[in-house]
Amino acid sequence: MKLRAYAKINLGLDVLGKRADGYHEVKMIMQMIQMYDLLDIEKTKQPGIHLTTNLSYIPVNENNLVYKAAQLLMERFDVRDGVTINLHKFIPVAAGMAGGSSDAAAALVGINQLFNLGLNVQELMELGVKIGADVPYCVMRGTALAEGIGEKLTVLPTMPPCYILIGKPGISVSTKYVYTHLDLLPDRKHPDIDGMITALENGDLYGITDRMENILETVTIPAHPVIEEIKDHMKAHGAINAMMSGSGPTVFGIFDNQKKAEKACEALRKSSLAKQVFLTEPFYNGGTSDDK
């Protein structure tokens, strides 16, 4: 079985406060994009989980979310056969694009199908939250409002057609550091998430881009100014708007014109600002997945 694990960007990201358990309450709009990792999953007679990857620094044990996802289902349903999983990473690692969570979601879907466990999407999403807050969304895919710690999901209308330029600088950002240093004083300006939802309902690309805002930029950009430089570079080359995804450091720019987007992509590759550069489009549920 071959499965695609798609990356996500946050069109808008707000943090409402910190809970007693240490987690943060968020309100954000998630959008899946046409960038994906590949999982090859095969049933074996030999018990256990055998995971391999194309990147030497990625763990292949219970420290990998794919392994955790397979283990969760196989232990819960007392699966006696084994499984081999080959994970081919393409989504930048530790980039604010939910690559690991999406890999785990694909593993849940794959193990469920491979062993005929009979779980529906909602049941897989409920199990997914045990692995990570983004996993339920990655099972669901598409465009969604995420609330709570990210596990309360509301399906939103699909994003209008556009071109999305991705630029990841050669740095890593600690999500824990970003949330720990986030200033949540009462006078803090918050992103207009509700206004963005209305723009999505109206199919208004410019209404969406006008409201693109990520409150975590207030921490990550002062620590890593290159993020602002990439945003400015994208806008100078025709992006309607550009923003950091998640806790960073990846930046994405939205374009309404393919040629403009291609030229901006070429310009960003020639610059020394981003180590990884991709041009892609939104992912739409139901029409673009080649999973089988």
PDB file of C-alpha atoms in Angstrom:
ATOM      1  CA  MET A   1       0.000   0.000   0.000  1.00  0.00           C
ATOM      2  CA  LYS A   2       1.305   3.447  -0.957  1.00  0.00           C
ATOM      3  CA  LEU A   3       0.061   6.497   0.946  1.00  0.00           C
ATOM      4  CA  ARG A   4       0.688  10.218   0.658  1.00  0.00           C
ATOM      5  CA  ALA A   5       1.136  12.310   3.803  1.00  0.00           C
ATOM      6  CA  TYR A   6       0.434  15.934   2.900  1.00  0.00           C
ATOM      7  CA  ALA A   7       1.975  19.025   4.514  1.00  0.00           C
ATOM      8  CA  LYS A   8      -0.047  21.887   5.975  1.00  0.00           C
ATOM      9  CA  ILE A   9       0.301  25.624   6.354  1.00  0.00           C
ATOM     10  CA  ASN A  10      -1.555  27.904   8.784  1.00  0.00           C
ATOM     11  CA  LEU A  11      -3.433  30.677   6.967  1.00  0.00           C
ATOM     12  CA  GLY A  12      -4.097  32.279  10.336  1.00  0.00           C
ATOM     13  CA  LEU A  13      -2.827  31.350  13.810  1.00  0.00           C
ATOM     14  CA  ASP A  14      -3.972  32.816  17.126  1.00  0.00           C
ATOM     15  CA  VAL A  15      -3.211  31.764  20.701  1.00  0.00           C
ATOM     16  CA  LEU A  16      -5.976  32.602  23.154  1.00  0.00           C
ATOM     17  CA  GLY A  17      -4.311  31.638  26.423  1.00  0.00           C
ATOM     18  CA  LYS A  18      -2.542  28.984  28.448  1.00  0.00           C
ATOM     19  CA  ARG A  19      -4.452  26.160  30.119  1.00  0.00           C
ATOM     20  CA  ALA A  20      -3.852  24.753  33.584  1.00  0.00           C
ATOM     21  CA  ASP A  21      -2.287  21.619  32.041  1.00  0.00           C
ATOM     22  CA  GLY A  22       0.375  23.709  30.293  1.00  0.00           C
ATOM     23  CA  TYR A  23      -1.104  23.428  26.803  1.00  0.00           C
ATOM     24  CA  HIS A  24      -2.136  26.557  24.888  1.00  0.00           C
ATOM     25  CA  GLU A  25      -5.614  27.278  23.559  1.00  0.00           C
ATOM     26  CA  VAL A  26      -5.354  28.031  19.853  1.00  0.00           C
ATOM     27  CA  LYS A  27      -7.625  29.251  17.096  1.00  0.00           C
ATOM     28  CA  MET A  28      -6.153  28.677  13.659  1.00  0.00           C
ATOM     29  CA  ILE A  29      -7.023  27.945  10.068  1.00  0.00           C
ATOM     30  CA  MET A  30      -5.237  24.941   8.622  1.00  0.00           C
ATOM     31  CA  GLN A  31      -4.745  24.392   4.897  1.00  0.00           C
ATOM     32  CA  MET A  32      -3.259  21.270   3.358  1.00  0.00           C
ATOM     33  CA  ILE A  33      -0.953  21.742   0.362  1.00  0.00           C
ATOM     34  CA  GLN A  34       0.281  19.610  -2.538  1.00  0.00           C
ATOM     35  CA  MET A  35       3.559  18.656  -0.876  1.00  0.00           C
ATOM     36  CA  TYR A  36       3.816  15.202   0.602  1.00  0.00           C
ATOM     37  CA  ASP A  37       5.869  12.416   2.134  1.00  0.00           C
ATOM     38  CA  LEU A  38       5.372   8.853   0.870  1.00  0.00           C
ATOM     39  CA  LEU A  39       4.689   5.792   3.016  1.00  0.00           C
ATOM     40  CA  ASP A  40       5.028   2.253   1.645  1.00  0.00           C
ATOM     41  CA  ILE A  41       3.266  -0.139   4.033  1.00  0.00           C
ATOM     42  CA  GLU A  42       3.363  -3.919   3.722  1.00  0.00           C
ATOM     43  CA  LYS A  43       2.004  -6.721   5.902  1.00  0.00           C
ATOM     44  CA  THR A  44       4.518  -9.352   7.023  1.00  0.00           C
ATOM     45  CA  LYS A  45       4.230 -12.750   8.720  1.00  0.00           C
ATOM     46  CA  GLN A  46       7.005 -11.784  11.124  1.00  0.00           C
ATOM     47  CA  PRO A  47       5.501  -9.902  14.098  1.00  0.00           C
ATOM     48  CA  GLY A  48       6.524  -6.346  14.960  1.00  0.00           C
ATOM     49  CA  ILE A  49       7.042  -3.008  13.220  1.00  0.00           C
ATOM     50  CA  HIS A  50      10.002  -2.503  10.908  1.00  0.00           C
ATOM     51  CA  LEU A  51      10.409   1.161   9.915  1.00  0.00           C
ATOM     52  CA  THR A  52      12.969   2.563   7.454  1.00  0.00           C
ATOM     53  CA  THR A  53      13.444   6.116   6.125  1.00  0.00           C
ATOM     54  CA  ASN A  54      15.452   7.915   3.456  1.00  0.00           C
ATOM     55  CA  LEU A  55      17.002  10.301   6.028  1.00  0.00           C
ATOM     56  CA  SER A  56      19.640   8.908   8.396  1.00  0.00           C
ATOM     57  CA  TYR A  57      18.873  11.339  11.244  1.00  0.00           C
ATOM     58  CA  ILE A  58      15.189  10.377  11.548  1.00  0.00           C
ATOM     59  CA  PRO A  59      14.503   7.782  14.299  1.00  0.00           C
ATOM     60  CA  VAL A  60      13.013   4.442  13.240  1.00  0.00           C
ATOM     61  CA  ASN A  61      11.737   3.379  16.673  1.00  0.00           C
ATOM     62  CA  GLU A  62       9.004   4.542  19.078  1.00  0.00           C
ATOM     63  CA  ASN A  63      10.474   8.072  18.874  1.00  0.00           C
ATOM     64  CA  ASN A  64       9.003   8.299  15.354  1.00  0.00           C
ATOM     65  CA  LEU A  65       5.292   9.219  15.167  1.00  0.00           C
ATOM     66  CA  VAL A  66       4.755   6.706  12.335  1.00  0.00           C
ATOM     67  CA  TYR A  67       6.002   3.911  14.595  1.00  0.00           C
ATOM     68  CA  LYS A  68       3.803   5.216  17.461  1.00  0.00           C
ATOM     69  CA  ALA A  69       0.728   5.266  15.202  1.00  0.00           C
ATOM     70  CA  ALA A  70       1.288   1.694  13.973  1.00  0.00           C
ATOM     71  CA  GLN A  71       1.995   0.502  17.502  1.00  0.00           C
ATOM     72  CA  LEU A  72      -1.144   2.177  18.876  1.00  0.00           C
ATOM     73  CA  LEU A  73      -3.469   0.391  16.441  1.00  0.00           C
ATOM     74  CA  MET A  74      -1.670  -2.957  16.406  1.00  0.00           C
ATOM     75  CA  GLU A  75      -1.627  -3.224  20.211  1.00  0.00           C
ATOM     76  CA  ARG A  76      -5.220  -2.031  20.580  1.00  0.00           C
ATOM     77  CA  PHE A  77      -6.523  -4.592  18.087  1.00  0.00           C
ATOM     78  CA  ASP A  78      -4.064  -7.349  19.053  1.00  0.00           C
ATOM     79  CA  VAL A  79      -2.678  -7.609  15.509  1.00  0.00           C
ATOM     80  CA  ARG A  80      -0.421 -10.689  15.413  1.00  0.00           C
ATOM     81  CA  ASP A  81       1.121 -10.138  11.973  1.00  0.00           C
ATOM     82  CA  GLY A  82       3.876  -7.563  11.473  1.00  0.00           C
ATOM     83  CA  VAL A  83       4.308  -4.599   9.186  1.00  0.00           C
ATOM     84  CA  THR A  84       7.165  -2.989   7.260  1.00  0.00           C
ATOM     85  CA  ILE A  85       6.918   0.752   6.619  1.00  0.00           C
ATOM     86  CA  ASN A  86       9.251   2.738   4.405  1.00  0.00           C
ATOM     87  CA  LEU A  87       8.929   6.483   4.975  1.00  0.00           C
ATOM     88  CA  HIS A  88      10.266   8.715   2.212  1.00  0.00           C
ATOM     89  CA  LYS A  89      10.550  12.249   3.605  1.00  0.00           C
ATOM     90  CA  PHE A  90      10.068  15.215   1.301  1.00  0.00           C
ATOM     91  CA  ILE A  91       8.324  17.706   3.621  1.00  0.00           C
ATOM     92  CA  PRO A  92      10.983  19.766   5.450  1.00  0.00           C
ATOM     93  CA  VAL A  93      11.608  18.427   8.973  1.00  0.00           C
ATOM     94  CA  ALA A  94      10.833  20.576  12.059  1.00  0.00           C
ATOM     95  CA  ALA A  95       9.435  23.252   9.772  1.00  0.00           C
ATOM     96  CA  GLY A  96       5.978  24.131  11.133  1.00  0.00           C
ATOM     97  CA  MET A  97       4.317  22.081   8.353  1.00  0.00           C
ATOM     98  CA  ALA A  98       3.057  19.073  10.386  1.00  0.00           C
ATOM     99  CA  GLY A  99       5.181  16.595   8.434  1.00  0.00           C
ATOM    100  CA  GLY A 100       5.537  14.159  11.342  1.00  0.00           C
ATOM    101  CA  SER A 101       1.851  14.442  12.265  1.00  0.00           C
ATOM    102  CA  SER A 102       0.800  13.846   8.662  1.00  0.00           C
ATOM    103  CA  ASP A 103       3.079  10.794   8.451  1.00  0.00           C
ATOM    104  CA  ALA A 104       1.422   9.433  11.609  1.00  0.00           C
ATOM    105  CA  ALA A 105      -2.054  10.111  10.179  1.00  0.00           C
ATOM    106  CA  ALA A 106      -1.170   8.230   6.985  1.00  0.00           C
ATOM    107  CA  ALA A 107       0.129   5.326   9.072  1.00  0.00           C
ATOM    108  CA  LEU A 108      -3.171   5.180  11.011  1.00  0.00           C
ATOM    109  CA  VAL A 109      -5.152   5.140   7.747  1.00  0.00           C
ATOM    110  CA  GLY A 110      -2.840   2.527   6.222  1.00  0.00           C
ATOM    111  CA  ILE A 111      -2.789   0.115   9.185  1.00  0.00           C
ATOM    112  CA  ASN A 112      -6.581   0.425   9.478  1.00  0.00           C
ATOM    113  CA  GLN A 113      -7.018  -0.577   5.820  1.00  0.00           C
ATOM    114  CA  LEU A 114      -4.253  -3.190   5.694  1.00  0.00           C
ATOM    115  CA  PHE A 115      -5.586  -5.162   8.653  1.00  0.00           C
ATOM    116  CA  ASN A 116      -9.300  -4.454   8.004  1.00  0.00           C
ATOM    117  CA  LEU A 117      -9.787  -2.899  11.452  1.00  0.00           C
ATOM    118  CA  GLY A 118     -13.009  -1.145  10.364  1.00  0.00           C
ATOM    119  CA  LEU A 119     -12.376   2.250  11.970  1.00  0.00           C
ATOM    120  CA  ASN A 120     -14.079   5.267  10.398  1.00  0.00           C
ATOM    121  CA  VAL A 121     -12.452   8.692   9.931  1.00  0.00           C
ATOM    122  CA  GLN A 122     -13.869  10.059  13.191  1.00  0.00           C
ATOM    123  CA  GLU A 123     -12.533   7.095  15.186  1.00  0.00           C
ATOM    124  CA  LEU A 124      -9.103   7.475  13.573  1.00  0.00           C
ATOM    125  CA  MET A 125      -9.121  11.189  14.461  1.00  0.00           C
ATOM    126  CA  GLU A 126      -9.972  10.394  18.098  1.00  0.00           C
ATOM    127  CA  LEU A 127      -7.068   7.952  18.271  1.00  0.00           C
ATOM    128  CA  GLY A 128      -4.787  10.399  16.443  1.00  0.00           C
ATOM    129  CA  VAL A 129      -4.971  13.021  19.203  1.00  0.00           C
ATOM    130  CA  LYS A 130      -3.186  10.527  21.502  1.00  0.00           C
ATOM    131  CA  ILE A 131      -0.167  10.844  19.186  1.00  0.00           C
ATOM    132  CA  GLY A 132      -0.215  14.615  18.596  1.00  0.00           C
ATOM    133  CA  ALA A 133      -2.544  17.627  18.423  1.00  0.00           C
ATOM    134  CA  ASP A 134      -2.170  18.013  14.621  1.00  0.00           C
ATOM    135  CA  VAL A 135      -2.779  14.330  13.806  1.00  0.00           C
ATOM    136  CA  PRO A 136      -6.628  14.491  13.759  1.00  0.00           C
ATOM    137  CA  TYR A 137      -6.492  17.327  11.220  1.00  0.00           C
ATOM    138  CA  CYS A 138      -4.012  15.393   9.097  1.00  0.00           C
ATOM    139  CA  VAL A 139      -6.415  12.432   9.066  1.00  0.00           C
ATOM    140  CA  MET A 140      -9.265  14.737   8.012  1.00  0.00           C
ATOM    141  CA  ARG A 141      -7.275  16.880   5.506  1.00  0.00           C
ATOM    142  CA  GLY A 142      -8.493  19.884   3.512  1.00  0.00           C
ATOM    143  CA  THR A 143      -9.282  23.290   5.035  1.00  0.00           C
ATOM    144  CA  ALA A 144     -10.317  23.508   8.686  1.00  0.00           C
ATOM    145  CA  LEU A 145     -10.695  25.686  11.760  1.00  0.00           C
ATOM    146  CA  ALA A 146      -8.716  24.152  14.641  1.00  0.00           C
ATOM    147  CA  GLU A 147      -9.520  25.087  18.248  1.00  0.00           C
ATOM    148  CA  GLY A 148      -8.729  23.769  21.718  1.00  0.00           C
ATOM    149  CA  ILE A 149      -5.133  22.480  21.527  1.00  0.00           C
ATOM    150  CA  GLY A 150      -5.760  21.940  17.812  1.00  0.00           C
ATOM    151  CA  GLU A 151      -7.940  18.842  18.122  1.00  0.00           C
ATOM    152  CA  LYS A 152     -11.391  20.535  17.845  1.00  0.00           C
ATOM    153  CA  LEU A 153     -11.918  20.741  14.101  1.00  0.00           C
ATOM    154  CA  THR A 154     -14.534  22.389  11.908  1.00  0.00           C
ATOM    155  CA  VAL A 155     -14.486  21.769   8.154  1.00  0.00           C
ATOM    156  CA  LEU A 156     -14.259  25.022   6.177  1.00  0.00           C
ATOM    157  CA  PRO A 157     -14.896  25.807   2.494  1.00  0.00           C
ATOM    158  CA  THR A 158     -11.891  25.057   0.299  1.00  0.00           C
ATOM    159  CA  MET A 159      -9.314  27.730  -0.396  1.00  0.00           C
ATOM    160  CA  PRO A 160      -9.681  29.478  -3.780  1.00  0.00           C
ATOM    161  CA  PRO A 161      -7.166  28.382  -6.473  1.00  0.00           C
ATOM    162  CA  CYS A 162      -3.746  29.990  -6.024  1.00  0.00           C
ATOM    163  CA  TYR A 163      -0.010  29.262  -6.048  1.00  0.00           C
ATOM    164  CA  ILE A 164       1.926  28.774  -2.819  1.00  0.00           C
ATOM    165  CA  LEU A 165       5.661  29.402  -2.588  1.00  0.00           C
ATOM    166  CA  ILE A 166       7.390  27.646   0.314  1.00  0.00           C
ATOM    167  CA  GLY A 167      10.759  28.788   1.666  1.00  0.00           C
ATOM    168  CA  LYS A 168      12.509  27.180   4.638  1.00  0.00           C
ATOM    169  CA  PRO A 169      15.706  28.785   5.912  1.00  0.00           C
ATOM    170  CA  GLY A 170      18.517  26.532   7.127  1.00  0.00           C
ATOM    171  CA  ILE A 171      17.597  26.857  10.799  1.00  0.00           C
ATOM    172  CA  SER A 172      15.500  24.891  13.274  1.00  0.00           C
ATOM    173  CA  VAL A 173      12.982  26.387  15.680  1.00  0.00           C
ATOM    174  CA  SER A 174      11.898  24.853  18.980  1.00  0.00           C
ATOM    175  CA  THR A 175       8.098  24.938  19.273  1.00  0.00           C
ATOM    176  CA  LYS A 176       8.470  24.770  23.060  1.00  0.00           C
ATOM    177  CA  TYR A 177      10.738  27.850  23.027  1.00  0.00           C
ATOM    178  CA  VAL A 178       8.244  29.813  20.920  1.00  0.00           C
ATOM    179  CA  TYR A 179       5.231  29.059  23.132  1.00  0.00           C
ATOM    180  CA  THR A 180       7.236  29.596  26.341  1.00  0.00           C
ATOM    181  CA  HIS A 181       8.265  33.084  25.219  1.00  0.00           C
ATOM    182  CA  LEU A 182       4.905  34.117  23.766  1.00  0.00           C
ATOM    183  CA  ASP A 183       3.580  37.353  25.275  1.00  0.00           C
ATOM    184  CA  LEU A 184      -0.175  37.035  25.889  1.00  0.00           C
ATOM    185  CA  LEU A 185      -0.821  40.414  27.519  1.00  0.00           C
ATOM    186  CA  PRO A 186      -4.439  41.697  27.283  1.00  0.00           C
ATOM    187  CA  ASP A 187      -3.577  44.464  24.789  1.00  0.00           C
ATOM    188  CA  ARG A 188      -2.011  42.034  22.292  1.00  0.00           C
ATOM    189  CA  LYS A 189      -3.512  42.379  18.788  1.00  0.00           C
ATOM    190  CA  HIS A 190      -5.037  39.107  17.575  1.00  0.00           C
ATOM    191  CA  PRO A 191      -5.486  37.755  14.042  1.00  0.00           C
ATOM    192  CA  ASP A 192      -8.954  38.139  12.470  1.00  0.00           C
ATOM    193  CA  ILE A 193      -9.733  34.424  12.202  1.00  0.00           C
ATOM    194  CA  ASP A 194     -13.505  34.954  11.954  1.00  0.00           C
ATOM    195  CA  GLY A 195     -13.025  37.423   9.103  1.00  0.00           C
ATOM    196  CA  MET A 196     -10.854  34.887   7.299  1.00  0.00           C
ATOM    197  CA  ILE A 197     -13.569  32.245   7.671  1.00  0.00           C
ATOM    198  CA  THR A 198     -16.034  34.646   6.018  1.00  0.00           C
ATOM    199  CA  ALA A 199     -13.537  35.237   3.195  1.00  0.00           C
ATOM    200  CA  LEU A 200     -13.229  31.464   2.689  1.00  0.00           C
ATOM    201  CA  GLU A 201     -17.029  31.171   2.608  1.00  0.00           C
ATOM    202  CA  ASN A 202     -17.095  33.879  -0.070  1.00  0.00           C
ATOM    203  CA  GLY A 203     -14.233  32.328  -2.078  1.00  0.00           C
ATOM    204  CA  ASP A 204     -12.379  35.643  -1.671  1.00  0.00           C
ATOM    205  CA  LEU A 205      -8.618  35.014  -2.032  1.00  0.00           C
ATOM    206  CA  TYR A 206      -7.722  38.652  -1.305  1.00  0.00           C
ATOM    207  CA  GLY A 207      -9.979  38.670   1.765  1.00  0.00           C
ATOM    208  CA  ILE A 208      -7.987  35.655   2.994  1.00  0.00           C
ATOM    209  CA  THR A 209      -4.554  37.109   2.245  1.00  0.00           C
ATOM    210  CA  ASP A 210      -5.496  40.482   3.814  1.00  0.00           C
ATOM    211  CA  ARG A 211      -6.106  38.646   7.107  1.00  0.00           C
ATOM    212  CA  MET A 212      -3.060  36.357   7.099  1.00  0.00           C
ATOM    213  CA  GLU A 213      -1.466  36.720  10.525  1.00  0.00           C
ATOM    214  CA  ASN A 214       0.448  34.435  12.889  1.00  0.00           C
ATOM    215  CA  ILE A 215       0.804  35.543  16.501  1.00  0.00           C
ATOM    216  CA  LEU A 216       3.843  33.246  16.932  1.00  0.00           C
ATOM    217  CA  GLU A 217       5.822  35.474  14.558  1.00  0.00           C
ATOM    218  CA  THR A 218       6.157  37.908  17.486  1.00  0.00           C
ATOM    219  CA  VAL A 219       8.552  35.402  19.099  1.00  0.00           C
ATOM    220  CA  THR A 220      10.172  33.584  16.179  1.00  0.00           C
ATOM    221  CA  ILE A 221      11.048  36.549  13.932  1.00  0.00           C
ATOM    222  CA  PRO A 222      13.002  38.540  16.573  1.00  0.00           C
ATOM    223  CA  ALA A 223      14.974  35.338  17.277  1.00  0.00           C
ATOM    224  CA  HIS A 224      15.454  34.568  13.550  1.00  0.00           C
ATOM    225  CA  PRO A 225      15.234  37.759  11.402  1.00  0.00           C
ATOM    226  CA  VAL A 226      15.795  35.734   8.195  1.00  0.00           C
ATOM    227  CA  ILE A 227      12.107  34.777   8.394  1.00  0.00           C
ATOM    228  CA  GLU A 228      11.102  38.423   7.896  1.00  0.00           C
ATOM    229  CA  GLU A 229      13.648  38.708   5.083  1.00  0.00           C
ATOM    230  CA  ILE A 230      12.075  35.758   3.244  1.00  0.00           C
ATOM    231  CA  LYS A 231       8.599  37.267   3.714  1.00  0.00           C
ATOM    232  CA  ASP A 232       9.791  40.589   2.296  1.00  0.00           C
ATOM    233  CA  HIS A 233      11.552  38.831  -0.602  1.00  0.00           C
ATOM    234  CA  MET A 234       8.360  36.973  -1.559  1.00  0.00           C
ATOM    235  CA  LYS A 235       6.235  40.138  -1.399  1.00  0.00           C
ATOM    236  CA  ALA A 236       8.809  42.080  -3.422  1.00  0.00           C
ATOM    237  CA  HIS A 237       8.508  39.368  -6.096  1.00  0.00           C
ATOM    238  CA  GLY A 238       4.723  39.473  -6.373  1.00  0.00           C
ATOM    239  CA  ALA A 239       3.246  37.548  -3.427  1.00  0.00           C
ATOM    240  CA  ILE A 240      -0.115  38.996  -2.377  1.00  0.00           C
ATOM    241  CA  ASN A 241       1.009  38.254   1.164  1.00  0.00           C
ATOM    242  CA  ALA A 242       3.542  36.052   2.976  1.00  0.00           C
ATOM    243  CA  MET A 243       3.606  34.554   6.469  1.00  0.00           C
ATOM    244  CA  MET A 244       5.392  32.080   8.709  1.00  0.00           C
ATOM    245  CA  SER A 245       3.688  28.688   9.109  1.00  0.00           C
ATOM    246  CA  GLY A 246       3.154  27.280  12.602  1.00  0.00           C
ATOM    247  CA  SER A 247       6.009  28.063  14.988  1.00  0.00           C
ATOM    248  CA  GLY A 248       8.341  28.342  11.994  1.00  0.00           C
ATOM    249  CA  PRO A 249      10.753  28.691  10.453  1.00  0.00           C
ATOM    250  CA  THR A 250       9.034  27.949   7.097  1.00  0.00           C
ATOM    251  CA  VAL A 251       7.548  30.909   5.231  1.00  0.00           C
ATOM    252  CA  PHE A 252       4.852  30.700   2.568  1.00  0.00           C
ATOM    253  CA  GLY A 253       3.739  33.287   0.030  1.00  0.00           C
ATOM    254  CA  ILE A 254       0.385  33.316  -1.807  1.00  0.00           C
ATOM    255  CA  PHE A 255       0.323  34.211  -5.518  1.00  0.00           C
ATOM    256  CA  ASP A 256      -2.637  34.753  -7.855  1.00  0.00           C
ATOM    257  CA  ASN A 257      -0.556  34.284 -11.011  1.00  0.00           C
ATOM    258  CA  GLN A 258       1.472  31.196 -12.009  1.00  0.00           C
ATOM    259  CA  LYS A 259       4.196  32.998 -13.977  1.00  0.00           C
ATOM    260  CA  LYS A 260       4.731  35.464 -11.154  1.00  0.00           C
ATOM    261  CA  ALA A 261       4.953  32.576  -8.691  1.00  0.00           C
ATOM    262  CA  GLU A 262       7.471  30.707 -10.879  1.00  0.00           C
ATOM    263  CA  LYS A 263       9.674  33.805 -11.194  1.00  0.00           C
ATOM    264  CA  ALA A 264       9.507  34.407  -7.436  1.00  0.00           C
ATOM    265  CA  CYS A 265      10.437  30.760  -6.837  1.00  0.00           C
ATOM    266  CA  GLU A 266      13.465  31.093  -9.106  1.00  0.00           C
ATOM    267  CA  ALA A 267      14.505  34.347  -7.403  1.00  0.00           C
ATOM    268  CA  LEU A 268      14.225  32.808  -3.917  1.00  0.00           C
ATOM    269  CA  ARG A 269      16.311  29.805  -5.005  1.00  0.00           C
ATOM    270  CA  LYS A 270      19.028  32.153  -6.284  1.00  0.00           C
ATOM    271  CA  SER A 271      19.028  34.104  -3.022  1.00  0.00           C
ATOM    272  CA  SER A 272      20.822  32.704   0.020  1.00  0.00           C
ATOM    273  CA  LEU A 273      17.798  33.217   2.255  1.00  0.00           C
ATOM    274  CA  ALA A 274      16.086  29.816   2.039  1.00  0.00           C
ATOM    275  CA  LYS A 275      17.719  26.397   2.025  1.00  0.00           C
ATOM    276  CA  GLN A 276      14.625  24.583   0.718  1.00  0.00           C
ATOM    277  CA  VAL A 277      12.281  26.188  -1.835  1.00  0.00           C
ATOM    278  CA  PHE A 278       9.144  24.671  -3.402  1.00  0.00           C
ATOM    279  CA  LEU A 279       6.237  25.931  -5.475  1.00  0.00           C
ATOM    280  CA  THR A 280       2.934  24.186  -4.880  1.00  0.00           C
ATOM    281  CA  GLU A 281      -0.871  24.611  -4.703  1.00  0.00           C
ATOM    282  CA  PRO A 282      -3.637  23.951  -2.166  1.00  0.00           C
ATOM    283  CA  PHE A 283      -4.721  20.350  -1.594  1.00  0.00           C
ATOM    284  CA  TYR A 284      -8.422  19.706  -2.129  1.00  0.00           C
ATOM    285  CA  ASN A 285     -10.113  16.704  -0.536  1.00  0.00           C
ATOM    286  CA  GLY A 286     -11.526  14.158  -2.939  1.00  0.00           C
ATOM    287  CA  GLY A 287      -9.766  14.996  -6.171  1.00  0.00           C
ATOM    288  CA  THR A 288      -5.999  14.921  -5.948  1.00  0.00           C
ATOM    289  CA  SER A 289      -4.896  12.009  -3.767  1.00  0.00           C
ATOM    290  CA  ASP A 290      -3.325   8.980  -5.419  1.00  0.00           C
ATOM    291  CA  ASP A 291      -3.470   6.842  -2.271  1.00  0.00           C
ATOM    292  CA  LYS A 292      -4.051   3.198  -2.992  1.00  0.00           C
TER     293      LYS A 292
END
